[in-house]
């Protein structure tokens, strides 16, 4: 558990002014330093992009401040917190100066380390109730930095975001009721490849910045040159940038002094409201964040009044992560779209010096789209305005964007002729399916359109296959699927799926193991353990004499996240477009479920003569969706190879993350045409491979994807060999999936 505090003297830090590029990142950090009410910064980016370096460098720019001597909560002598647990502090209490602190919250931090808890040692040894402050108290008037915030347990993220929003930390636990000031600059960094934050938590961060390594050669060379110079001579490198650091710190102090006096006109408030309404953001937090960030930007630029340019900068940083309506939506903001919204806002507001709508008694009460109204259709290039409809974000409907025009065919798909796979249809019993099987078919992103159309690849096949848009899968993955769990009791990887022993959750039983944490103490069991020994210990008064070996730990049971490994049959027997629509939709529904339950996911596919790991286990469920959208199908069915590949992946992951139990979801029709060894029986080999998964203690769910009039029923014995569950696509959900499968069958019969 590490708490890093920026000292007055110590190892040199890489200067903030020496960071190459990343203008948005540096600006977002500075705006929060100018006005802490902005609400913090979430820095999203790939690994190795100086995210942590920039955050740590910022702390050195923050001005030092006066603190009450011996106050663990950093109260200001000029205005001490009246409810400070170490107070009340008298007026004129002795104080001293200390630099702004940089407090780092580790990923493995516990709740009592974050918010503080009862000091158990003092409670037992001295018989008095004492509060031990946590990291939120240490971060007061400084910077709280959370690296890999997306890997932090959700309830901890909730706690620190609540404290950041209110400026206070409230602690109600272990018989302790404490409230103390906790105003800090919150900075979280994350790598999206390792998983996303929930949209509710994303919204709590004021600003967000996407950071990527530059692809410009000169920029990359300069980054390397500066880093090597710093490592070779840290003191000399810091001295080289000292004038820039001093100037930036002085400018920051001036902006902090100016920001409260920045004038915010009603016109700019209307501009902000119009833009937020145009982008259809939820709630009012975006309006407040943009207003505060724009005021901070005006102060940083030395202005005494907010302008449209300030609003543009603030909106560009505050809106990207608030536009997501679905976990699979990519965060981001098109600058051209923002420019259009601001231009429309300017038109709506009218001339700056002219009368406003409220000043003209004859003004039309409904002049057009207002801050709370949907946008009116905009004219197209020919001035007709035809073909465009508002979609809540200033864009157009999918039909208007689709260059292929309205979708046709069953289920909103235009049919494209397929060809038999090079390796055969793999025993498909339905002639219609056999003719639709295409070697190398790749299903494009099912989430792209509500209704899709077949697309012929430019320049011919080229060996890559024909792209098929899976139209119905887009709405299908929004369905609620059945919840699958791993039997037994797990070790407690953070999540919401299977039962597990956790640090949070309900108390189920006492344990004989001792504890020094008040949060882990099972009080009734501790009293029962100490009670028989009171006479022997010489008890004479009303108190209870407790020793360390009397302490009993409370075992808690909650929910854990699992590794959900999808094993998808992509062979010719599964490659009929209509059936792959249902299968893709089922996997997308399960992916959404995995996202909500904070699982890691992986994807193994098997086709032709081999299996491949299409996606190594990751917490980034949207990445899994993207890989699924590029799934190639066709060829024979190496079912045994797919199961053996899954077993190898799970074995490697077990060594890397032993606390996370696996759940295998196998989507197949049970057919097998490629044996695991020369001369073997493909079906028998697949069942032996399934039995090996069962022997490893892996829970398997077999989703029977068999369709057609003639059914072989091969998935049931496969599920029995794996000792797992067998479900059909119809049973996966009670509504959308079943409706889709029935619609597919009806269309085929017609």
XYZ file of C-alpha atoms in Angstrom:
750
model
C 0.000 0.000 0.000
C 1.798 3.076 -1.190
C 1.084 6.672 -0.467
C 3.263 8.986 -2.521
C 3.641 12.535 -1.270
C 5.432 15.183 -3.267
C 8.252 16.283 -0.951
C 10.032 19.585 -0.870
C 13.242 17.780 -1.708
C 13.769 14.349 -3.174
C 14.488 12.534 -6.406
C 13.931 14.862 -9.380
C 10.676 14.417 -11.261
C 10.332 14.698 -15.013
C 9.235 18.327 -15.618
C 5.698 19.042 -16.735
C 6.991 21.458 -19.350
C 9.240 18.776 -20.839
C 6.374 16.457 -21.796
C 6.306 16.327 -25.601
C 2.922 16.749 -27.262
C -0.213 15.606 -25.396
C -1.573 19.156 -25.460
C -5.091 18.081 -24.479
C -3.803 16.047 -21.533
C -1.730 18.913 -20.170
C -4.557 21.399 -20.703
C -7.129 19.177 -18.955
C -4.833 18.757 -15.951
C -4.204 22.491 -15.742
C -7.908 23.372 -16.012
C -8.640 21.102 -13.063
C -5.787 22.662 -11.116
C -7.250 26.119 -11.815
C -10.800 25.092 -10.846
C -11.046 21.852 -8.811
C -14.819 21.977 -9.251
C -14.370 20.733 -12.833
C -14.401 17.228 -11.383
C -11.156 15.561 -12.367
C -9.634 14.038 -15.477
C -9.902 10.557 -16.926
C -6.919 9.821 -19.160
C -7.561 7.012 -21.636
C -4.729 5.702 -23.706
C -2.478 2.921 -24.792
C 0.390 1.802 -22.606
C 3.663 3.710 -22.644
C 2.255 7.138 -23.492
C 3.526 9.134 -20.470
C 0.125 9.281 -18.756
C 1.583 8.711 -15.291
C 4.596 10.930 -16.001
C 2.405 13.934 -16.810
C 0.194 13.462 -13.746
C 3.123 13.149 -11.352
C 4.798 16.170 -12.910
C 1.701 18.309 -12.306
C 2.005 18.025 -8.522
C 5.299 19.929 -8.584
C 3.522 22.923 -10.173
C 0.830 23.212 -7.520
C 1.471 25.907 -4.899
C 2.285 24.906 -1.343
C -0.229 25.806 1.355
C -0.566 26.545 5.044
C -1.748 23.715 7.320
C -2.631 23.524 10.984
C 0.220 21.973 12.893
C -0.364 18.308 13.830
C -3.700 18.168 11.973
C -3.868 14.877 10.106
C -6.478 16.319 7.736
C -4.501 19.317 6.464
C -6.821 22.071 7.682
C -6.139 25.647 6.582
C -5.326 27.828 9.651
C -7.195 30.736 8.064
C -10.384 28.683 7.584
C -10.206 25.382 9.484
C -12.846 22.744 8.927
C -15.337 23.163 11.806
C -16.081 19.423 11.806
C -12.466 18.265 11.506
C -11.991 15.066 13.558
C -8.749 16.556 14.958
C -10.499 19.856 15.802
C -11.957 22.137 16.634
C -8.924 24.259 15.834
C -8.792 27.609 17.642
C -8.357 30.797 15.673
C -4.702 31.508 15.085
C -3.670 27.907 15.664
C 0.035 27.334 14.945
C 0.708 26.133 11.439
C 3.316 25.535 8.798
C 3.663 25.161 5.048
C 3.708 21.945 3.120
C 3.839 21.203 -0.607
C 0.771 19.894 -2.406
C 0.604 16.159 -1.977
C 0.387 13.560 -4.687
C -1.401 10.557 -3.210
C -1.538 7.384 -5.267
C -4.363 4.913 -4.790
C -3.168 1.378 -5.543
C -5.396 -1.000 -7.477
C -5.358 -3.417 -4.529
C -6.479 -0.827 -1.974
C -9.251 -1.752 0.440
C -12.186 0.378 1.534
C -10.792 1.046 4.998
C -7.479 2.188 3.463
C -9.349 4.592 1.196
C -11.796 6.201 3.643
C -10.218 5.223 6.958
C -11.557 3.038 9.760
C -11.527 2.311 13.463
C -8.005 2.020 14.866
C -8.331 -1.556 16.095
C -5.064 -1.571 18.066
C -6.107 1.428 20.172
C -9.612 0.098 20.580
C -8.348 -3.194 22.033
C -5.280 -2.005 23.940
C -6.537 1.339 25.280
C -10.273 0.787 25.187
C -10.979 3.973 23.250
C -12.554 4.528 19.891
C -10.094 6.227 17.540
C -10.352 6.970 13.833
C -7.464 6.141 11.513
C -7.577 8.453 8.431
C -7.404 7.004 4.941
C -5.991 8.145 1.631
C -8.860 10.601 1.050
C -7.680 12.575 4.075
C -4.080 12.480 2.871
C -5.128 13.805 -0.556
C -6.988 16.854 0.823
C -5.776 19.997 -0.999
C -3.578 17.890 -3.269
C -3.823 15.355 -6.085
C -5.357 11.888 -5.824
C -3.997 9.736 -8.620
C -5.541 6.385 -9.537
C -3.560 4.439 -12.089
C -5.576 1.759 -13.924
C -8.807 3.127 -12.471
C -10.797 0.706 -14.636
C -9.297 -2.188 -12.658
C -10.285 -0.699 -9.293
C -13.264 -2.312 -7.614
C -16.491 -0.516 -8.493
C -17.522 0.309 -4.926
C -14.155 2.004 -4.322
C -14.570 4.063 -7.481
C -18.023 5.090 -6.232
C -16.579 6.218 -2.897
C -13.781 8.337 -4.289
C -15.989 9.929 -6.955
C -18.577 10.827 -4.319
C -15.880 12.444 -2.198
C -14.484 14.313 -5.210
C -17.940 15.627 -6.123
C -18.915 16.736 -2.589
C -15.512 17.845 -1.334
C -16.071 15.782 1.822
C -15.627 12.199 2.904
C -18.283 10.666 5.140
C -17.317 7.563 7.078
C -19.981 5.437 8.773
C -18.425 2.115 9.724
C -17.042 0.082 12.632
C -18.918 2.253 15.123
C -17.164 5.357 13.761
C -19.077 8.339 12.391
C -16.704 10.883 10.850
C -16.930 13.616 8.242
C -13.891 15.510 7.016
C -12.920 17.778 4.132
C -11.554 15.996 1.050
C -11.028 18.463 -1.767
C -8.534 17.168 -4.277
C -7.750 17.023 -7.957
C -8.808 13.547 -9.067
C -6.909 12.003 -11.957
C -7.543 8.510 -13.244
C -5.657 6.757 -16.016
C -6.679 3.618 -17.865
C -5.822 1.463 -20.830
C -9.104 0.681 -22.671
C -7.672 -2.666 -23.777
C -7.900 -3.817 -20.144
C -11.588 -3.009 -19.738
C -13.987 -0.075 -19.627
C -15.527 1.862 -16.796
C -19.273 1.727 -16.377
C -21.024 4.648 -18.123
C -22.327 5.865 -14.747
C -18.757 6.160 -13.472
C -17.481 7.698 -16.693
C -19.978 10.527 -16.279
C -18.586 11.350 -12.838
C -15.229 12.381 -14.278
C -15.327 15.990 -15.387
C -13.053 15.765 -18.425
C -11.645 12.952 -20.484
C -8.627 12.823 -22.766
C -7.577 10.220 -25.314
C -3.801 9.774 -25.407
C -1.993 7.978 -28.207
C 1.654 7.770 -29.128
C 2.496 10.083 -31.994
C 3.094 8.504 -35.397
C 5.291 11.433 -36.397
C 8.936 10.349 -36.570
C 10.383 13.665 -35.364
C 8.065 13.734 -32.341
C 8.957 10.181 -31.351
C 12.665 10.974 -31.684
C 12.290 14.011 -29.412
C 10.432 11.951 -26.792
C 13.241 9.387 -26.750
C 15.916 12.074 -26.659
C 14.369 13.849 -23.655
C 13.747 10.685 -21.703
C 17.300 9.483 -22.166
C 18.653 12.916 -21.209
C 16.579 12.860 -18.022
C 17.787 9.391 -17.068
C 21.429 10.293 -17.748
C 21.387 13.564 -15.753
C 18.121 14.165 -13.861
C 19.359 17.239 -12.005
C 20.727 18.909 -15.114
C 17.616 18.076 -17.147
C 15.317 19.556 -14.497
C 17.474 22.675 -14.310
C 17.222 23.047 -18.073
C 13.439 23.305 -17.867
C 13.312 25.218 -14.570
C 12.450 28.594 -16.205
C 9.516 27.023 -18.056
C 8.330 25.318 -14.882
C 8.536 28.562 -12.917
C 6.590 30.454 -15.575
C 3.892 27.762 -15.745
C 3.533 27.672 -11.953
C 3.197 31.472 -11.829
C 0.586 31.428 -14.582
C -1.297 28.710 -12.706
C -1.360 30.720 -9.471
C -2.607 33.776 -11.353
C -5.378 31.773 -12.997
C -6.422 30.309 -9.634
C -6.727 33.813 -8.231
C -8.681 35.046 -11.269
C -11.129 32.184 -11.910
C -13.700 33.150 -9.276
C -14.054 36.584 -10.899
C -14.511 35.365 -14.491
C -17.794 36.734 -15.821
C -20.200 34.107 -17.180
C -22.854 35.749 -19.315
C -26.337 34.401 -19.886
C -25.473 34.139 -23.577
C -22.642 31.675 -22.873
C -24.845 29.673 -20.503
C -27.404 29.355 -23.294
C -24.662 28.321 -25.710
C -23.563 25.571 -23.317
C -27.136 24.401 -22.753
C -27.802 24.306 -26.495
C -24.711 22.200 -27.210
C -25.461 19.740 -24.405
C -29.042 19.382 -25.600
C -27.901 18.904 -29.198
C -25.628 16.037 -28.162
C -28.415 14.555 -26.037
C -26.287 14.083 -22.914
C -27.981 12.750 -19.808
C -28.506 14.915 -16.741
C -27.075 18.338 -15.975
C -23.537 17.402 -14.984
C -22.206 18.133 -18.471
C -23.583 21.693 -18.385
C -21.941 22.377 -15.035
C -18.622 20.808 -16.011
C -18.425 22.757 -19.284
C -19.265 26.012 -17.487
C -16.552 25.495 -14.863
C -13.976 24.280 -17.380
C -14.703 27.202 -19.716
C -14.286 29.647 -16.823
C -10.997 27.952 -15.909
C -9.824 28.215 -19.514
C -10.689 31.902 -19.631
C -8.715 32.448 -16.414
C -5.794 30.420 -17.789
C -5.783 32.587 -20.910
C -5.847 35.745 -18.759
C -9.394 36.813 -19.651
C -11.974 38.180 -17.245
C -15.011 36.943 -19.209
C -15.939 33.633 -20.812
C -16.066 33.474 -24.610
C -17.293 31.052 -27.262
C -13.731 29.778 -27.711
C -13.618 28.811 -24.042
C -16.887 26.920 -24.434
C -15.528 25.094 -27.491
C -12.410 23.934 -25.623
C -14.395 22.823 -22.576
C -17.019 20.965 -24.624
C -14.312 19.144 -26.570
C -12.950 17.747 -23.295
C -16.207 17.249 -21.387
C -18.519 15.606 -23.939
C -16.752 12.602 -25.559
C -17.321 10.155 -22.701
C -20.878 11.365 -22.093
C -22.171 10.438 -25.555
C -22.076 6.683 -25.007
C -25.501 5.069 -24.922
C -24.283 1.493 -24.891
C -21.220 -0.256 -23.441
C -20.210 -1.191 -26.993
C -20.330 2.406 -28.244
C -16.943 3.944 -28.926
C -16.283 7.107 -26.912
C -15.322 10.143 -28.908
C -16.491 13.407 -30.382
C -16.283 14.398 -34.018
C -14.793 17.931 -34.133
C -16.834 18.734 -37.231
C -20.005 17.735 -35.409
C -19.065 19.975 -32.482
C -18.422 22.846 -34.893
C -21.871 22.363 -36.453
C -23.509 22.348 -33.030
C -21.710 25.535 -32.011
C -22.620 27.190 -35.309
C -26.258 26.258 -34.798
C -26.045 27.595 -31.251
C -24.694 30.910 -32.562
C -27.541 31.112 -35.066
C -30.072 30.298 -32.373
C -28.675 32.930 -30.023
C -28.788 35.622 -32.697
C -26.621 38.766 -32.899
C -24.704 39.392 -29.712
C -25.746 43.022 -29.425
C -29.288 42.581 -30.706
C -32.432 41.943 -28.689
C -32.835 38.417 -27.343
C -35.985 36.341 -27.544
C -37.176 37.564 -24.172
C -36.788 41.214 -25.175
C -39.084 41.093 -28.238
C -42.807 40.843 -27.434
C -43.586 39.835 -31.045
C -40.930 37.133 -31.110
C -42.098 33.712 -32.296
C -42.248 31.525 -29.178
C -41.092 28.533 -31.252
C -38.206 29.792 -33.407
C -36.558 26.408 -33.925
C -34.555 23.944 -31.969
C -33.873 25.143 -28.447
C -31.565 23.830 -25.741
C -34.133 21.263 -24.683
C -35.627 20.493 -28.103
C -34.527 18.051 -30.798
C -32.649 19.542 -33.703
C -34.548 20.448 -36.855
C -33.527 18.762 -40.114
C -30.659 20.542 -41.815
C -30.530 21.257 -45.519
C -28.417 18.953 -47.629
C -25.863 20.092 -50.205
C -28.637 20.754 -52.696
C -30.691 22.734 -50.215
C -33.504 20.220 -50.234
C -32.919 18.880 -46.748
C -34.316 15.541 -47.884
C -33.124 12.279 -46.483
C -31.878 13.618 -43.132
C -33.585 13.125 -39.818
C -32.354 14.020 -36.349
C -31.026 11.089 -34.341
C -30.399 12.910 -31.099
C -26.762 13.671 -31.857
C -27.015 15.987 -34.808
C -26.409 13.095 -37.195
C -28.716 11.212 -39.526
C -30.593 7.987 -39.434
C -28.879 4.754 -40.447
C -30.961 4.678 -43.625
C -29.611 8.061 -44.692
C -26.034 6.995 -44.026
C -26.335 3.621 -45.751
C -24.905 3.957 -49.280
C -26.782 0.832 -50.290
C -30.171 2.368 -49.674
C -33.055 0.654 -47.863
C -32.382 -2.890 -46.742
C -34.239 -5.648 -48.492
C -34.909 -9.289 -47.982
C -35.892 -11.291 -44.970
C -35.076 -9.668 -41.677
C -33.872 -6.508 -43.392
C -31.010 -8.194 -45.267
C -30.359 -8.315 -48.964
C -29.346 -11.806 -50.018
C -26.005 -12.383 -51.649
C -25.166 -15.639 -53.373
C -22.752 -17.896 -51.513
C -20.520 -20.681 -52.670
C -19.607 -23.979 -51.184
C -16.505 -24.004 -49.013
C -13.317 -25.451 -50.331
C -13.400 -28.163 -47.688
C -17.059 -29.029 -48.128
C -20.240 -28.199 -46.296
C -19.160 -30.399 -43.417
C -22.143 -32.671 -43.392
C -24.820 -29.988 -43.454
C -28.176 -31.709 -43.723
C -30.119 -28.696 -44.929
C -29.515 -28.134 -48.684
C -30.277 -24.446 -48.259
C -27.569 -24.118 -45.632
C -25.093 -26.058 -47.754
C -25.443 -23.683 -50.686
C -25.131 -20.651 -48.392
C -21.882 -21.807 -46.819
C -19.002 -19.607 -47.965
C -15.336 -20.312 -47.417
C -13.733 -17.414 -45.637
C -16.939 -15.451 -45.004
C -16.394 -12.553 -42.596
C -19.332 -11.092 -40.716
C -18.968 -7.339 -40.428
C -19.793 -5.453 -37.271
C -23.331 -6.441 -36.260
C -23.698 -3.202 -34.360
C -23.173 -1.010 -37.395
C -26.742 -1.001 -38.691
C -30.156 -2.028 -37.530
C -30.790 -3.480 -40.966
C -27.946 -4.748 -43.044
C -27.243 -5.575 -46.653
C -24.766 -7.899 -48.274
C -21.691 -6.081 -49.483
C -19.417 -7.264 -52.234
C -15.771 -6.647 -51.444
C -13.926 -4.167 -53.592
C -11.647 -5.760 -56.095
C -13.149 -9.251 -55.773
C -12.672 -11.873 -53.115
C -8.922 -11.850 -53.072
C -9.087 -14.872 -50.787
C -10.681 -12.853 -47.981
C -14.284 -13.942 -48.520
C -17.506 -12.029 -48.851
C -18.567 -9.549 -46.151
C -22.017 -10.120 -44.702
C -23.731 -7.517 -42.514
C -25.551 -9.271 -39.677
C -28.462 -6.902 -39.320
C -30.614 -8.470 -36.581
C -27.683 -9.074 -34.263
C -27.532 -5.341 -33.501
C -30.793 -5.340 -31.622
C -30.302 -8.906 -30.438
C -27.255 -8.139 -28.335
C -29.383 -5.694 -26.337
C -31.526 -8.581 -25.111
C -31.155 -9.918 -21.579
C -29.578 -13.354 -21.668
C -29.657 -16.057 -19.057
C -27.200 -15.680 -16.238
C -24.668 -18.511 -16.164
C -22.560 -19.049 -13.048
C -19.672 -21.250 -12.032
C -20.703 -23.742 -9.314
C -19.007 -23.669 -5.930
C -17.323 -20.857 -4.062
C -14.566 -18.816 -5.680
C -11.634 -16.818 -4.346
C -13.195 -13.447 -5.113
C -11.911 -11.835 -8.317
C -13.843 -8.517 -8.442
C -17.120 -8.874 -10.315
C -20.806 -9.778 -10.142
C -21.284 -13.289 -11.485
C -20.520 -16.309 -9.269
C -20.478 -16.824 -5.500
C -17.123 -16.141 -3.863
C -15.323 -15.207 -0.675
C -14.800 -11.459 -0.789
C -13.757 -8.510 1.381
C -17.220 -7.049 0.931
C -20.611 -8.690 1.017
C -22.661 -10.404 3.683
C -21.081 -12.116 6.681
C -21.741 -15.854 6.521
C -19.574 -17.328 9.299
C -16.676 -16.614 11.672
C -13.195 -17.914 10.998
C -10.519 -18.918 13.481
C -7.922 -16.759 11.753
C -6.882 -13.620 13.609
C -7.252 -10.119 12.182
C -6.032 -6.604 12.862
C -8.660 -4.902 10.684
C -11.845 -3.715 12.323
C -13.726 -4.318 9.083
C -12.850 -8.022 9.262
C -13.729 -8.543 12.937
C -16.558 -10.946 13.772
C -17.584 -9.383 17.079
C -20.018 -12.033 18.473
C -17.544 -14.846 17.793
C -14.721 -12.810 19.366
C -16.756 -12.215 22.543
C -17.659 -15.910 22.742
C -14.003 -16.868 22.364
C -12.866 -14.484 25.119
C -15.728 -15.040 27.604
C -14.591 -18.407 29.128
C -11.187 -16.954 30.046
C -12.283 -13.869 31.999
C -11.819 -15.372 35.480
C -8.410 -16.786 34.619
C -7.310 -13.439 33.276
C -8.237 -11.708 36.544
C -11.163 -9.676 35.294
C -12.627 -7.575 38.135
C -14.485 -4.757 36.382
C -17.236 -4.476 33.777
C -14.834 -4.575 30.793
C -13.976 -7.609 28.691
C -10.341 -8.736 28.608
C -9.557 -9.650 24.992
C -6.307 -11.047 23.659
C -5.117 -11.286 20.090
C -5.794 -15.004 19.834
C -9.452 -14.368 20.745
C -10.026 -12.356 17.579
C -12.226 -14.030 14.991
C -12.354 -13.036 11.374
C -15.666 -12.556 9.581
C -15.907 -14.558 6.377
C -17.910 -12.681 3.776
C -19.607 -13.936 0.689
C -20.211 -11.823 -2.368
C -19.869 -12.121 -6.118
C -16.832 -12.578 -8.304
C -16.002 -12.015 -11.930
C -15.027 -14.955 -14.082
C -13.066 -15.644 -17.223
C -15.708 -16.283 -19.874
C -14.058 -18.069 -22.776
C -16.209 -18.226 -25.895
C -15.461 -21.202 -28.125
C -17.256 -20.580 -31.415
C -17.753 -23.092 -34.205
C -17.051 -21.130 -37.393
C -17.000 -24.108 -39.750
C -19.070 -24.736 -42.845
C -21.875 -26.397 -40.925
C -22.374 -23.126 -39.017
C -21.618 -20.679 -41.820
C -25.084 -20.223 -43.296
C -25.732 -16.510 -43.063
C -29.093 -16.783 -41.344
C -27.762 -19.116 -38.673
C -24.634 -17.041 -38.070
C -26.921 -14.069 -37.506
C -28.518 -15.877 -34.577
C -25.189 -17.146 -33.267
C -23.560 -13.706 -33.522
C -26.501 -12.158 -31.730
C -26.269 -14.759 -28.965
C -22.581 -14.083 -28.431
C -23.165 -10.314 -28.395
C -25.867 -10.760 -25.771
C -23.498 -12.856 -23.682
C -20.753 -10.271 -24.178
C -23.028 -7.545 -22.831
C -23.757 -9.758 -19.823
C -20.006 -10.278 -19.311
C -19.439 -6.513 -19.468
C -22.065 -5.849 -16.811
C -20.669 -8.546 -14.527
C -17.048 -7.332 -14.889
C -15.732 -10.543 -16.414
C -12.671 -11.122 -18.521
C -13.477 -12.584 -21.903
C -11.588 -14.547 -24.531
C -12.541 -15.930 -27.923
C -11.444 -19.209 -29.525
C -12.718 -20.071 -32.987
C -12.305 -23.285 -34.933
C -12.782 -23.929 -38.632
C -11.074 -25.642 -41.591
C -8.441 -27.823 -39.903
C -7.348 -25.833 -36.839
C -8.438 -23.679 -33.922
C -7.093 -20.230 -33.147
C -7.155 -17.838 -30.240
C -8.986 -14.947 -31.865
C -8.875 -12.865 -28.684
C -6.580 -13.514 -25.696
C -8.397 -13.137 -22.351
C -9.034 -9.456 -21.718
C -11.301 -7.169 -19.713
C -12.108 -5.159 -22.833
C -15.438 -6.603 -23.923
C -15.814 -4.112 -26.819
C -12.575 -5.521 -28.219
C -14.168 -8.960 -28.178
C -17.119 -7.568 -30.106
C -14.796 -6.134 -32.743
C -12.998 -9.462 -33.128
C -16.331 -11.253 -33.447
C -17.385 -8.840 -36.192
C -14.397 -9.976 -38.258
C -15.103 -13.668 -37.755
C -14.224 -15.792 -40.798
C -16.339 -18.856 -41.425
C -16.312 -21.916 -43.637
C -14.495 -25.207 -44.001
C -14.525 -28.365 -41.942
C -15.152 -28.741 -38.204
C -12.163 -29.423 -35.887
C -14.329 -29.498 -32.755
C -11.820 -31.477 -30.699
C -9.093 -29.036 -31.702
C -11.221 -26.105 -30.545
C -11.791 -27.683 -27.130
C -8.111 -28.573 -26.728
C -7.158 -25.024 -27.688
C -9.580 -23.694 -25.070
C -8.012 -25.996 -22.471
C -4.522 -24.693 -23.282
C -5.705 -21.079 -23.032
C -7.335 -21.721 -19.651
C -4.229 -23.466 -18.352
C -2.052 -20.475 -19.224
C -4.566 -18.028 -17.758
C -4.832 -20.076 -14.551
C -1.132 -19.513 -13.911
C -1.462 -15.804 -14.622
C -4.650 -15.152 -12.626
C -5.360 -18.088 -10.273
C -8.231 -16.364 -8.440
C -10.398 -16.014 -11.540
C -12.398 -19.144 -12.278
C -13.233 -19.972 -15.899
C -16.567 -20.422 -17.630
C -16.506 -21.911 -21.129
C -19.384 -21.049 -23.473
C -19.275 -23.382 -26.473
C -21.465 -22.448 -29.444
C -21.724 -25.386 -31.822
C -24.110 -27.790 -33.499
C -22.048 -30.694 -32.155
C -20.813 -31.870 -35.522
C -17.149 -32.832 -35.916
C -15.277 -33.830 -39.064
C -11.618 -33.363 -38.096
C -10.059 -35.702 -35.519
C -7.539 -34.602 -32.925
C -5.070 -37.197 -34.210
C -4.505 -39.109 -37.415
C -6.901 -41.974 -37.812
C -9.075 -40.890 -34.901
C -12.840 -40.592 -34.670
C -13.748 -36.882 -34.824
C -16.892 -37.237 -32.697
C -15.249 -39.465 -30.082
C -12.206 -37.171 -29.920
C -14.407 -34.145 -29.321
C -16.130 -35.849 -26.403
C -12.798 -36.904 -24.902
C -11.600 -33.293 -25.184
C -14.775 -32.142 -23.429
C -14.152 -34.675 -20.667
C -10.660 -33.204 -20.165
C -12.239 -29.806 -19.481
C -14.503 -31.423 -16.907
C -11.492 -33.128 -15.280
C -9.818 -29.730 -14.963
C -12.839 -28.462 -13.030
C -13.969 -26.152 -15.828
C -17.676 -25.417 -16.022
C -18.944 -25.541 -19.605
C -22.160 -24.240 -21.146
C -22.945 -25.780 -24.532
C -25.244 -23.636 -26.689
C -26.819 -25.968 -29.245
C -26.909 -24.086 -32.540
C -28.269 -26.948 -34.647
C -30.978 -25.896 -37.077
C -32.858 -27.415 -39.969
C -35.512 -30.077 -40.363
C -33.158 -32.996 -39.696
C -31.398 -32.851 -36.327
C -28.646 -35.171 -35.164
C -28.685 -34.107 -31.496
C -24.886 -34.214 -31.173
C -24.622 -31.292 -28.745
C -26.340 -33.127 -25.870
C -23.767 -35.949 -25.477
C -21.016 -33.354 -25.842
C -22.447 -31.358 -22.916
C -22.773 -34.583 -20.907
C -19.109 -35.438 -21.537
C -18.132 -31.943 -20.351
C -20.353 -32.271 -17.278
C -21.921 -28.937 -18.119
C -25.177 -27.289 -19.106
C -26.955 -27.619 -22.431
C -29.087 -24.763 -23.720
C -30.509 -23.953 -27.104
C -30.586 -20.589 -28.789
C -34.302 -20.436 -28.018
C -33.603 -20.911 -24.315
C -30.782 -18.394 -24.140
C -33.291 -15.561 -23.862
C -37.007 -15.663 -23.461
C -37.637 -12.954 -26.018
C -35.314 -11.553 -28.645
C -33.127 -14.545 -29.414
C -36.070 -16.897 -29.617
C -37.966 -14.440 -31.784
C -35.032 -14.161 -34.140
C -34.579 -17.912 -34.470
C -38.291 -18.407 -35.102
C -38.253 -15.592 -37.673
C -35.279 -17.223 -39.365
C -37.070 -20.562 -39.574
C -40.226 -18.939 -40.903
C -38.256 -17.093 -43.566
C -36.492 -20.303 -44.568
C -39.797 -22.206 -44.785
C -41.316 -19.429 -46.894
